[in-house]
mmCIF file of C-alpha atoms and ligand atoms in Angstrom:
data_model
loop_
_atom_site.group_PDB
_atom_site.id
_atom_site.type_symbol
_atom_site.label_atom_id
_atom_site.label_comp_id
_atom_site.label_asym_id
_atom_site.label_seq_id
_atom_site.Cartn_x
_atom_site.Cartn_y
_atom_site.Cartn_z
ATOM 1 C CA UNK A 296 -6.041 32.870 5.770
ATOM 2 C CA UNK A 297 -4.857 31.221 2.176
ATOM 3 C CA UNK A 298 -8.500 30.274 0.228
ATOM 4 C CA UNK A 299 -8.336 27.683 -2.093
ATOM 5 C CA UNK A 300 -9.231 29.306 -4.755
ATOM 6 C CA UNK A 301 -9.369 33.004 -5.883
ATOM 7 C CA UNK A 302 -9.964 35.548 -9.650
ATOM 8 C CA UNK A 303 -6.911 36.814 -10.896
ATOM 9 C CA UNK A 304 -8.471 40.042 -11.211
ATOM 10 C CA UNK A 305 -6.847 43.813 -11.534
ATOM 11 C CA UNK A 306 -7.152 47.869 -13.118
ATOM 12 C CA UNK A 307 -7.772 46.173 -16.109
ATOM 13 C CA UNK A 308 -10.832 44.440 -15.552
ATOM 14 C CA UNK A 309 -12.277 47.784 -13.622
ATOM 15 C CA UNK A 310 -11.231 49.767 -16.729
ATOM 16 C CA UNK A 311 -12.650 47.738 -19.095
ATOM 17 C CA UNK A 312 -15.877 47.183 -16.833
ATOM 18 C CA UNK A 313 -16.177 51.236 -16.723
ATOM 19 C CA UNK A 314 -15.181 51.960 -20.405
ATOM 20 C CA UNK A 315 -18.456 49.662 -21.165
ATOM 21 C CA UNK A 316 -20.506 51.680 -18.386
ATOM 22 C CA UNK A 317 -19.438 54.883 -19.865
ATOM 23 C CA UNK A 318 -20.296 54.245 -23.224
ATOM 24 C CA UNK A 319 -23.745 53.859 -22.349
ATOM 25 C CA UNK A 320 -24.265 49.969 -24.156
ATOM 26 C CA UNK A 321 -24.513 47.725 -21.254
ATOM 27 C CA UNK A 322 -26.434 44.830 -22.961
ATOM 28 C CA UNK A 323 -25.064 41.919 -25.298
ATOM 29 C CA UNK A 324 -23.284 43.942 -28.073
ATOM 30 C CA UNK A 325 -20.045 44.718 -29.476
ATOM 31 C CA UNK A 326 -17.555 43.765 -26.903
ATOM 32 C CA UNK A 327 -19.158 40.012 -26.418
ATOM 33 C CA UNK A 328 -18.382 39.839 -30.698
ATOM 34 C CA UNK A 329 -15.089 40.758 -29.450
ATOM 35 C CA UNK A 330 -15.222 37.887 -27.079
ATOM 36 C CA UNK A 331 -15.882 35.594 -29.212
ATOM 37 C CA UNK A 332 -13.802 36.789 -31.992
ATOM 38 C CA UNK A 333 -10.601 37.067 -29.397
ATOM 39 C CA UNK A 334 -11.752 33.397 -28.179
ATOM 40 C CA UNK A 335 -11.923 31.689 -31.486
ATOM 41 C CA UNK A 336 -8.120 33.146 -32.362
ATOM 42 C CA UNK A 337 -6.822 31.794 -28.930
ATOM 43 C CA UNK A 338 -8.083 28.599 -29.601
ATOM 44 C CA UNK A 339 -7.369 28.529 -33.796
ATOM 45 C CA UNK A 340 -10.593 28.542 -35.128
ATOM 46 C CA UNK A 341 -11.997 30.775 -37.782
ATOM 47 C CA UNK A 342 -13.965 33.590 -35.872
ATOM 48 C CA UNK A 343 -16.994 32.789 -36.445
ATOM 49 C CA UNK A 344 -17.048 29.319 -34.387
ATOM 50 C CA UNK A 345 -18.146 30.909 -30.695
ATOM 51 C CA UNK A 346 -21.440 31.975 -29.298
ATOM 52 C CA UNK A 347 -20.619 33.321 -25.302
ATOM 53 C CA UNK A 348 -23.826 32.568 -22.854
ATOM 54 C CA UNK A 349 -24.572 33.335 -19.240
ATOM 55 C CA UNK A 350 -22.860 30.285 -17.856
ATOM 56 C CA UNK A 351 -20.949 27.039 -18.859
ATOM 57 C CA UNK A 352 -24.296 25.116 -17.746
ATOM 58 C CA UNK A 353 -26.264 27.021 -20.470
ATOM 59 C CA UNK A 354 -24.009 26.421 -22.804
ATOM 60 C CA UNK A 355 -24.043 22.462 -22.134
ATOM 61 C CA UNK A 356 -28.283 22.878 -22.485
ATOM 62 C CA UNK A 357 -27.329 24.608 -25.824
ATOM 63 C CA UNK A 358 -24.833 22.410 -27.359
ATOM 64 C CA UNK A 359 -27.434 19.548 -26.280
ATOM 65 C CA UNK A 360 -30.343 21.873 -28.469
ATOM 66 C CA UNK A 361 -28.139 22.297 -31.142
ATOM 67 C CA UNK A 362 -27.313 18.467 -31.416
ATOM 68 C CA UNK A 363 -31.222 17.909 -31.092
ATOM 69 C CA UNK A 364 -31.224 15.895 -28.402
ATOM 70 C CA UNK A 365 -34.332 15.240 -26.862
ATOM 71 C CA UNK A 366 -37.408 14.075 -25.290
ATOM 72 C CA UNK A 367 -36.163 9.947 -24.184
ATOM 73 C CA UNK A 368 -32.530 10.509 -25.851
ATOM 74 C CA UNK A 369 -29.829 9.342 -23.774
ATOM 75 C CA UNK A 370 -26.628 11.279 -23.293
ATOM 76 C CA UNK A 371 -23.139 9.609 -21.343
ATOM 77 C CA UNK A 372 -21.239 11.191 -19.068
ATOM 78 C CA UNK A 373 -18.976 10.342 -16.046
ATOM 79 C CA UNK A 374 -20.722 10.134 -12.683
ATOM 80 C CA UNK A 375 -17.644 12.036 -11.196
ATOM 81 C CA UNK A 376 -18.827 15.480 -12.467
ATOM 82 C CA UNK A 377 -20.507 18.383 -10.740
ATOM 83 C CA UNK A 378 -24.389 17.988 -10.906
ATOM 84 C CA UNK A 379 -24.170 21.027 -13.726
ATOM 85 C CA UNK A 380 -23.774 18.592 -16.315
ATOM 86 C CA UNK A 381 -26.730 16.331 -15.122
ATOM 87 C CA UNK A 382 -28.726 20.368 -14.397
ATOM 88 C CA UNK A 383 -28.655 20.538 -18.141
ATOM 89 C CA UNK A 384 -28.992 17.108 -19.413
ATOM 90 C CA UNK A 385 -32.643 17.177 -17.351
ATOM 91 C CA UNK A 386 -33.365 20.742 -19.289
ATOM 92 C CA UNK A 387 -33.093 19.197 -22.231
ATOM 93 C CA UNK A 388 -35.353 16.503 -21.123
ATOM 94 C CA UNK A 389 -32.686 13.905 -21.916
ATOM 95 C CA UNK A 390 -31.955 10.747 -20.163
ATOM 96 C CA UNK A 391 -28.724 10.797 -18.296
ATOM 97 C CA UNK A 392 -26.830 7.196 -18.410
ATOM 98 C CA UNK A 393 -23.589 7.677 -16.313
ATOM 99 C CA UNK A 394 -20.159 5.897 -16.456
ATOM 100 C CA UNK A 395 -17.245 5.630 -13.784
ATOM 101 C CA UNK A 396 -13.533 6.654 -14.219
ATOM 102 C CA UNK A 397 -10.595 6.279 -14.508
ATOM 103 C CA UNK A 398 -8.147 6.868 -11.181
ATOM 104 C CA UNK A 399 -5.179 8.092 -12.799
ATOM 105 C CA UNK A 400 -6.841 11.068 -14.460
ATOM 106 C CA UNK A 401 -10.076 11.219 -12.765
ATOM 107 C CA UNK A 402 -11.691 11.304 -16.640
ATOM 108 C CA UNK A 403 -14.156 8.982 -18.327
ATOM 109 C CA UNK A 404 -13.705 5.877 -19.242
ATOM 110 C CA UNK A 405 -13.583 5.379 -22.863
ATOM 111 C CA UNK A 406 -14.033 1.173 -22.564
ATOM 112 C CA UNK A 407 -17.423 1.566 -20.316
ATOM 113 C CA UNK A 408 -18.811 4.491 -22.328
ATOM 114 C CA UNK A 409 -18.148 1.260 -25.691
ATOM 115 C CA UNK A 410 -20.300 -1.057 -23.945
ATOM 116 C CA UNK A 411 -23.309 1.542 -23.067
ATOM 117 C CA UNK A 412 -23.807 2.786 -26.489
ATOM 118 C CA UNK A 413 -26.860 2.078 -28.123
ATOM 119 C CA UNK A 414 -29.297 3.412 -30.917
ATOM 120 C CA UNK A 415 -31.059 5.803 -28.323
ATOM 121 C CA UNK A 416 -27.496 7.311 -27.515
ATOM 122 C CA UNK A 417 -27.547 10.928 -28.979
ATOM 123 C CA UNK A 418 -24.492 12.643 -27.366
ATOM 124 C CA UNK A 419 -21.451 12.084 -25.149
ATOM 125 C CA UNK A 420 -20.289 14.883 -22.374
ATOM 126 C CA UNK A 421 -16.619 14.501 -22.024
ATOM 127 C CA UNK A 422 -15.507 16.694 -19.134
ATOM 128 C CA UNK A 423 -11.603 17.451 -18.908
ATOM 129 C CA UNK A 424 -11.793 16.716 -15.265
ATOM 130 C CA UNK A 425 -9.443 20.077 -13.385
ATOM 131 C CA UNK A 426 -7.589 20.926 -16.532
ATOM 132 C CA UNK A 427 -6.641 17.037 -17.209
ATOM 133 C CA UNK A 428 -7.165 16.395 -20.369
ATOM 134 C CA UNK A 429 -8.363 13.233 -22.097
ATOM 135 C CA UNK A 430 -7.608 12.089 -25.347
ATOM 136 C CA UNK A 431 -10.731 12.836 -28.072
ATOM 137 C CA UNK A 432 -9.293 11.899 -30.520
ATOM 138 C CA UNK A 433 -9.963 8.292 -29.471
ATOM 139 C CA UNK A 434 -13.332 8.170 -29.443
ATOM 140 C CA UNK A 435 -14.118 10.677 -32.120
ATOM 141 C CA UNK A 436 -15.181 8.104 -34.561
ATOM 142 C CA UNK A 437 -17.183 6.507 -32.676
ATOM 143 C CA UNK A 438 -20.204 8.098 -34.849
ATOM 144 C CA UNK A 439 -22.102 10.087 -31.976
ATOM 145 C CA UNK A 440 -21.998 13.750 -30.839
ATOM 146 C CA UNK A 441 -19.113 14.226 -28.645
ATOM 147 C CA UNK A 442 -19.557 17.366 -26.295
ATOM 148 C CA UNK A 443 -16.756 18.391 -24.653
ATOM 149 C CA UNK A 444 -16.931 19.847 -21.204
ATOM 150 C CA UNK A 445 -13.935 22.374 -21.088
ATOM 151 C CA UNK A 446 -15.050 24.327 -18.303
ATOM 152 C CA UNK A 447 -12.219 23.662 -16.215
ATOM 153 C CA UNK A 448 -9.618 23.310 -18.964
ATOM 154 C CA UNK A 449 -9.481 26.119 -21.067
ATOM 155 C CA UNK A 450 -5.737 26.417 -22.330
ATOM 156 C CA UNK A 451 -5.505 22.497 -21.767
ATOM 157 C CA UNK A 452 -3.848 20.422 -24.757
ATOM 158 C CA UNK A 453 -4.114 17.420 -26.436
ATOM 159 C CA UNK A 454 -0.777 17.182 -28.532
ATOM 160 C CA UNK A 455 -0.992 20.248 -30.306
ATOM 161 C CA UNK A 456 -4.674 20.643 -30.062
ATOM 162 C CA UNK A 457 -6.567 22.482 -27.874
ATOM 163 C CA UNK A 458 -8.847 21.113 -25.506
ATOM 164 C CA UNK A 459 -12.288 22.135 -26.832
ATOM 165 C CA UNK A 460 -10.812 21.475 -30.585
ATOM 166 C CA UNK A 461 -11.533 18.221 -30.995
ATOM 167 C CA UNK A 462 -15.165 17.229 -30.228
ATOM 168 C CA UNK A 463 -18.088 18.798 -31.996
ATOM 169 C CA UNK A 464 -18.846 21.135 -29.873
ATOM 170 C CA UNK A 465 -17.179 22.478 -26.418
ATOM 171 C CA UNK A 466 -18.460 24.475 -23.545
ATOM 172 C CA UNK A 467 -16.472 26.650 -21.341
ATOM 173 C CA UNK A 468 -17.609 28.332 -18.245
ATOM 174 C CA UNK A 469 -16.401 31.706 -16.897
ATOM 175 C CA UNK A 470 -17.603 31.126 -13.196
ATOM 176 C CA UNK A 471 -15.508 33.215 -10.574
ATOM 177 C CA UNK A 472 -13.621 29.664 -9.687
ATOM 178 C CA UNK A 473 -12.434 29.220 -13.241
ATOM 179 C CA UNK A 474 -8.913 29.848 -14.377
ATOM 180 C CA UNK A 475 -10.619 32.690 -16.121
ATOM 181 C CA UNK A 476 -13.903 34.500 -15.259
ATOM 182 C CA UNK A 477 -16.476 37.262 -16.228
ATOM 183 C CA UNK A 478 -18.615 36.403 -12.297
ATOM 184 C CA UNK A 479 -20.771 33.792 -14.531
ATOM 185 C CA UNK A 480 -20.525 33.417 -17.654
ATOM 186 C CA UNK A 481 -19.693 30.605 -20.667
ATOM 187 C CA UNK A 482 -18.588 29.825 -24.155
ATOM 188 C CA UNK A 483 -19.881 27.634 -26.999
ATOM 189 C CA UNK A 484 -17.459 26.815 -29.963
ATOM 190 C CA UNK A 485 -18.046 24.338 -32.685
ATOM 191 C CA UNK A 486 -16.788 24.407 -36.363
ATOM 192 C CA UNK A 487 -20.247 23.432 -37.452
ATOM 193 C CA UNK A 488 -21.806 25.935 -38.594
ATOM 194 C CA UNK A 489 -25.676 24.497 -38.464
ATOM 195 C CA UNK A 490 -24.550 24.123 -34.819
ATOM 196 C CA UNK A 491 -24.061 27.799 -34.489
ATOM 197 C CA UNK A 492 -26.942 28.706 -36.299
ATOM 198 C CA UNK A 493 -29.352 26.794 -33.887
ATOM 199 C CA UNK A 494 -27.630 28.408 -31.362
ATOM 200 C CA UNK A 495 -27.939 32.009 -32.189
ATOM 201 C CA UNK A 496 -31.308 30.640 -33.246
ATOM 202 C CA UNK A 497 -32.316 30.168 -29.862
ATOM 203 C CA UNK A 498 -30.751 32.829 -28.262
ATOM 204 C CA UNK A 499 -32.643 35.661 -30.418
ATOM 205 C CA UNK A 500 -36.246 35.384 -29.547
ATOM 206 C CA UNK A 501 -37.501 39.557 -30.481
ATOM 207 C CA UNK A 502 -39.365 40.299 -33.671
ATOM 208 C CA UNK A 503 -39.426 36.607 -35.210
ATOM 209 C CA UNK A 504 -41.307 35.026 -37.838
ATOM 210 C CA UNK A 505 -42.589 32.332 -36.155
ATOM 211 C CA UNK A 506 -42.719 31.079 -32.462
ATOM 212 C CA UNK A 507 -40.963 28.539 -30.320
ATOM 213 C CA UNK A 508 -39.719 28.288 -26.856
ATOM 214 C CA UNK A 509 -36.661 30.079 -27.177
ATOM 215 C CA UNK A 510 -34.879 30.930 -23.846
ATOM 216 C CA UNK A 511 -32.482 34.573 -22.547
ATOM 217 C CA UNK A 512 -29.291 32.752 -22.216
ATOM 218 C CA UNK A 513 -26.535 35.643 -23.366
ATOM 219 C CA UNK A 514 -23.967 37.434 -22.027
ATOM 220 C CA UNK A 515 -23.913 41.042 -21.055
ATOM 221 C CA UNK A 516 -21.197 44.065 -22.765
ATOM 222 C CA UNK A 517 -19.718 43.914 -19.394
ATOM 223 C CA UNK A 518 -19.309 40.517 -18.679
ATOM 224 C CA UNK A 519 -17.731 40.762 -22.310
ATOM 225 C CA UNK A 520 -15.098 43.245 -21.774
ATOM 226 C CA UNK A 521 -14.400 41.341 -18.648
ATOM 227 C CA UNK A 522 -13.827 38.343 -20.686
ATOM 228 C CA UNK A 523 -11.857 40.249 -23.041
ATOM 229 C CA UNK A 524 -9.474 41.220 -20.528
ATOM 230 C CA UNK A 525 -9.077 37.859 -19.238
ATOM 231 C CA UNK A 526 -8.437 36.149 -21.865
ATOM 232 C CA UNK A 527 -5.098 38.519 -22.744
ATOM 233 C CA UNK A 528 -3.672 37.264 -19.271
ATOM 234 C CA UNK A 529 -4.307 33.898 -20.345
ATOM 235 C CA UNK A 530 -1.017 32.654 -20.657
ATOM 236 C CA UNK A 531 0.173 34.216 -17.751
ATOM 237 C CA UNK A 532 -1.992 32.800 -15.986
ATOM 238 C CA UNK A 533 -1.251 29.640 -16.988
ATOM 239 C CA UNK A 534 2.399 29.870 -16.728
ATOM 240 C CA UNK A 535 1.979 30.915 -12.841
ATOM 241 C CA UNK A 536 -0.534 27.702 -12.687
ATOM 242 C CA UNK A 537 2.198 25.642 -14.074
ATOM 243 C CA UNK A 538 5.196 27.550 -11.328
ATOM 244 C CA UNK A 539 2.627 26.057 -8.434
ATOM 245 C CA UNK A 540 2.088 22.731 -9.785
ATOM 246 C CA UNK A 541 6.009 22.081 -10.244
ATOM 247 C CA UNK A 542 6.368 23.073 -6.418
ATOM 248 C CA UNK A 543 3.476 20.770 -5.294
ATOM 249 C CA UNK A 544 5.350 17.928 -7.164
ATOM 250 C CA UNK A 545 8.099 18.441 -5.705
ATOM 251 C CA UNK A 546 6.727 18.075 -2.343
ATOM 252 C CA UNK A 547 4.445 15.145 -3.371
ATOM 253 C CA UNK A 548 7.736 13.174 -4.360
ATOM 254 C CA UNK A 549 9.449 14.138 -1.224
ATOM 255 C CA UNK A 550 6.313 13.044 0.445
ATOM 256 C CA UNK A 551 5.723 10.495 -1.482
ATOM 257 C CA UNK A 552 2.328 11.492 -1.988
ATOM 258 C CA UNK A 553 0.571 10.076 -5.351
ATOM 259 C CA UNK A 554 -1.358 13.393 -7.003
ATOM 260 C CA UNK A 555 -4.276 13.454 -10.207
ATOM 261 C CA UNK A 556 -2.247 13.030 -13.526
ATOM 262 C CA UNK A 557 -2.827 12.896 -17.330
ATOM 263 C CA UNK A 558 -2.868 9.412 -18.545
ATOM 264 C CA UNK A 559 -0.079 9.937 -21.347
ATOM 265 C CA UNK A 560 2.412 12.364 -21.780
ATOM 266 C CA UNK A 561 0.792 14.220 -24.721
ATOM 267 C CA UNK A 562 -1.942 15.628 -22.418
ATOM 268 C CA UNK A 563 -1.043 19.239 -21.451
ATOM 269 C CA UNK A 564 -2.675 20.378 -18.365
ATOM 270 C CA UNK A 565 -3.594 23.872 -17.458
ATOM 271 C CA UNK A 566 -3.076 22.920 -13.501
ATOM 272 C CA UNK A 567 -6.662 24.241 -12.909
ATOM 273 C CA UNK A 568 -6.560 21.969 -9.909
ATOM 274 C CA UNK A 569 -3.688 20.736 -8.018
ATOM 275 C CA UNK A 570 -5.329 17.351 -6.442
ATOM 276 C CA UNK A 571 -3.328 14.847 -4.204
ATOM 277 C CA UNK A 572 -4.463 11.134 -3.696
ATOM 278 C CA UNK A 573 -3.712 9.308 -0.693
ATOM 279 C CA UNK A 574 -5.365 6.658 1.865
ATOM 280 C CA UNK A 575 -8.693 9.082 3.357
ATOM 281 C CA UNK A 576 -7.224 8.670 7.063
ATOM 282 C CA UNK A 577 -4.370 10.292 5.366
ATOM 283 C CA UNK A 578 -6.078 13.275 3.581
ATOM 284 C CA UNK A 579 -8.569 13.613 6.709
ATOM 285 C CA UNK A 580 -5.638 14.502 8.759
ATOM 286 C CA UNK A 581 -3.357 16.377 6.316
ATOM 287 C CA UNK A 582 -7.144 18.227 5.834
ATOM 288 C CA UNK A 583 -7.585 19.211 9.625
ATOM 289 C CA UNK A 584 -3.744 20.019 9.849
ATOM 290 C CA UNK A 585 -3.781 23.219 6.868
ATOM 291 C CA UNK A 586 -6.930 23.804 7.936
ATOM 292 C CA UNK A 587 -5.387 24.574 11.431
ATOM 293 C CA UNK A 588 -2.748 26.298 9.721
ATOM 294 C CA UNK A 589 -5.161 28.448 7.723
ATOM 295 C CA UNK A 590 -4.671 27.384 4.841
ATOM 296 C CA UNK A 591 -8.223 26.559 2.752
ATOM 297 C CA UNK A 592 -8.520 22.910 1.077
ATOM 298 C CA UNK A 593 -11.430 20.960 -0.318
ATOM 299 C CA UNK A 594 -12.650 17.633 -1.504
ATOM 300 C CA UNK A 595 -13.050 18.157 -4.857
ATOM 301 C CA UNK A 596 -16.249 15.927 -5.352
ATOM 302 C CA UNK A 597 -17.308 14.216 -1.983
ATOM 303 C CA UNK A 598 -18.844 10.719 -2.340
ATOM 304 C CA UNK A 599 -22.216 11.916 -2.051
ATOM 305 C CA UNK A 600 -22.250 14.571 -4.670
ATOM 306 C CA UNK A 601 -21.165 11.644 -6.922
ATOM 307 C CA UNK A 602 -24.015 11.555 -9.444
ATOM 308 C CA UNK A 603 -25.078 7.929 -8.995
ATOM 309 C CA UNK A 604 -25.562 9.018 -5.798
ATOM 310 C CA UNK A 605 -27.874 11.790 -6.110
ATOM 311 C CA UNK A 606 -29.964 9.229 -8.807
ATOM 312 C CA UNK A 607 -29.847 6.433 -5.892
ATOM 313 C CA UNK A 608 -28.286 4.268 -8.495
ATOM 314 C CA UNK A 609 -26.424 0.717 -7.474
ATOM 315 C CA UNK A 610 -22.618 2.246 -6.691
ATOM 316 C CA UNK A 611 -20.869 -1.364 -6.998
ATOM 317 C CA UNK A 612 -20.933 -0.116 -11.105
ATOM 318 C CA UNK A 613 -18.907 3.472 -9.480
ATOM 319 C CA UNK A 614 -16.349 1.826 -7.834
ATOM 320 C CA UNK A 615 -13.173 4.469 -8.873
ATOM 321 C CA UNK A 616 -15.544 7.553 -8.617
ATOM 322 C CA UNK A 617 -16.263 6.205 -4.939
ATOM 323 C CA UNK A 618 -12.976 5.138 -4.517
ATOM 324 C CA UNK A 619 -11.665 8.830 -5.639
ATOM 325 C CA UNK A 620 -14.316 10.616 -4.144
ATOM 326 C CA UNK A 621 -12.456 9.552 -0.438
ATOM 327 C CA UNK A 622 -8.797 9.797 -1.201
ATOM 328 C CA UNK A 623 -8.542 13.212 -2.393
ATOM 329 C CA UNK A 624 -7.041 16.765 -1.200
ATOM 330 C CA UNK A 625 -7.692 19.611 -3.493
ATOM 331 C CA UNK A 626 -4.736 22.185 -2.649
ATOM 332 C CA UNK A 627 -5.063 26.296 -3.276
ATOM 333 C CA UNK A 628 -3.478 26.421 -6.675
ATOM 334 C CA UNK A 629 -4.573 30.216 -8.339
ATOM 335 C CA UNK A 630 -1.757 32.494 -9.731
ATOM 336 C CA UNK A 631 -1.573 35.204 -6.758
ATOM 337 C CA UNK A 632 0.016 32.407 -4.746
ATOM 338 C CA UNK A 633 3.192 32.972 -6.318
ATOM 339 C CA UNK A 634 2.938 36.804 -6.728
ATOM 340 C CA UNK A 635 2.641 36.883 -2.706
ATOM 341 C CA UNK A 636 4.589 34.349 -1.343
ATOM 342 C CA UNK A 637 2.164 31.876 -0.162
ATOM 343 C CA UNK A 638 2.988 28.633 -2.348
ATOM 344 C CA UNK A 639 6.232 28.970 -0.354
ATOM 345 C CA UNK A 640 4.449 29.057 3.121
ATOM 346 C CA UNK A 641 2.148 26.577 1.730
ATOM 347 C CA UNK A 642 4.809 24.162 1.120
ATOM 348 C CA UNK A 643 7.059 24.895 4.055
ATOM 349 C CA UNK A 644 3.866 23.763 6.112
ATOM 350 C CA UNK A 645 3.306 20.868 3.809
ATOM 351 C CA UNK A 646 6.864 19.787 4.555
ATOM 352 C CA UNK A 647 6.117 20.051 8.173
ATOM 353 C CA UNK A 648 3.265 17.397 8.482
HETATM 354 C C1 LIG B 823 -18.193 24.866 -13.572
HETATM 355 C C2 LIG B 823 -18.539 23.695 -14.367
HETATM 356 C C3 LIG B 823 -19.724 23.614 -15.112
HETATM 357 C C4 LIG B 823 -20.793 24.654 -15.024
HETATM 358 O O1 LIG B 823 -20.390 25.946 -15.368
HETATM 359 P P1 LIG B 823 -21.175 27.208 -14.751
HETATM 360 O O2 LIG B 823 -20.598 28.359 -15.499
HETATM 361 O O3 LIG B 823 -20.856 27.248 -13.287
HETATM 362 O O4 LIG B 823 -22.620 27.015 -15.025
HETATM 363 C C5 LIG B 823 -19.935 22.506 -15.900
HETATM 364 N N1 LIG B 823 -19.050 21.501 -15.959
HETATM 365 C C6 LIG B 823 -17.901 21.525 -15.248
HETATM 366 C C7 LIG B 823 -16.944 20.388 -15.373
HETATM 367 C C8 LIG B 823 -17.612 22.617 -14.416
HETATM 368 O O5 LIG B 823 -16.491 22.621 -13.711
#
């Protein structure tokens, strides 16, 4: 059986995970400064710009704290999104105002989010939707917090920034689905450094001063050295991503099958996701017909995971996201698929359908 996803994991994670064991310092010490120091240099920043937490939704609760978004603030964000992003908008006691997409790239879209602004809008979550990135740099003067969601898109680029570069802050998760991953596991970078403060602020809640709710969100030595490890493969990894997506396009246009896409041709993906569009009699059969095959797919968001959804909101406002939600195919796209063989076999079977 071929899963659709899997961790590109090996003797150097289980050495690093031992050397930490071993040495007797299992907590959140030197090796997640490492982390963070090694995390700011991949992505150009100075290395003082990261703070790594226990997951990528923490660190979306955080970089809402650190904004100071609150009590009756509302915060954007696309209704095609895992419920994560609304998780931590509700922690923060925000209001969550959501906005459809767009269907080339599956990302927000930057003329509805305009029109919803108001004086009670205190942040924008901007989620490079699997690895496709959207152009910040857009709607970075548009005078409001932008948060950007890089959990799926670490290694992603806008021109010749990275995605996560450009906002004010980013968040990047580490989950085991990721294109990298410490189990769970997330990043916060921003260059602002009152940002980082509040965040280190909350994180560090023994022998203070004076007392407010402050909350365990950090990552353990091991997770760390995991991370640490991961994060040298990087551009492997992302170099085998790429070898899968160019043979999935080359089926698709034999096909002619219509697949997720950046919306200009300055937007570097990091092929997190290889997702095909196509009429949903179409994907429900191509679905049933790998899955017979053995060969693991999934609908990347189904219809009623779509957040408006879950709020009960009026869809006719949704009308890509639902539109998206039933004409998608996610295909197995991690980097063992070309180590072993099986993006040829995938693709052979493709071809047969
Ligand atoms: C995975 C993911 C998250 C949440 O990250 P966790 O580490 O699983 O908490 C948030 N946003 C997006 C877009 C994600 O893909």
């Amino acid at each position: 059986m071929i899963p659709h996803n899997k961790p590109t994991l090996d003797e150097k994670e289980i050495e690093a995970i031992q050397e930490v064991i071993l040495s007797g310092w299992v907590a959140n010490g030197e090796k997640v400064k490492n982390f963070e120091r090694d995390f700011c240099k991949y992505l150009g920043f100075n290395s003082n710009c990261a703070v790594a937490v226990s997951s990528g939704t923490a660190g979306l609760f955080l970089a809402l704290k650190a904004i100071g978004v609150g009590e009756n603030d509302e915060v954007i964000l696309p209704t095609y999104v895992c419920s994560a992003v609304l998780n931590a908008i509700y922690m923060a006691q925000a209001k969550p105002i959501l906005v459809d997409i767009d269907d080339k790239d599956f990302n927000i879209s930057f003329d509805l989010v305009n029109q919803l602004i108001n004086q009670r809008t205190k942040a924008l979550i901007i989620p490079h939707t699997y690895g496709v990135p959207i152009d910040i740099h857009r709607i970075k003067n548009i005078g409001i917090p932008i948060i950007e969601d890089c959990a799926q898109a670490i290694g992603s680029k806008i021109g010749d920034d990275y995605a996560g570069t450009i906002g004010d802050i980013s968040v990047f998760s580490f989950y085991a689905t990721k294109v990298i991953t410490t189990g769970n596991g997330g990043m916060v970078l921003t260059q602002r450094k009152e940002y980082i403060d509040r965040l280190k602020d909350y994180l560090d809640f023994d022998y203070r001063e004076n007392y407010y709710p402050r909350f365990n969100f950090l990552m353990s030595d091991i997770q760390g050295a995991m991370g640490i490890s991961q994060l040298g493969k990087l551009d492997y990894l992302l170099k085998k991503r790429e070898e899968i997506a160019d043979c999935y396009m080359s089926i698709c246009q034999e096909k002619g099958w219509d697949f997720q896409r950046p919306r200009q041709n300055t937007l570097k993906q990091n092929h997190y996701r290889f997702v095909i569009k196509s009429e949903s009699s179409l994907i429900n059969k191509l679905k049933d017909y790998l899955d017979s095959r053995e060969i693991r797919t999934i609908i990347p968001i189904e219809k009623k995971e779509l957040l408006h959804n879950y709020l009960g909101l009026d869809s006719s406002r949704f009308y890509v996201s639902q539109k998206i939600a039933e004409t998608t195919l996610s295909l197995p796209a991690y980097p063992q698929l070309v180590v072993n063989g099986d993006i040829e076999k995938i693709v052979d079977v493709l071809r047969g359908f």
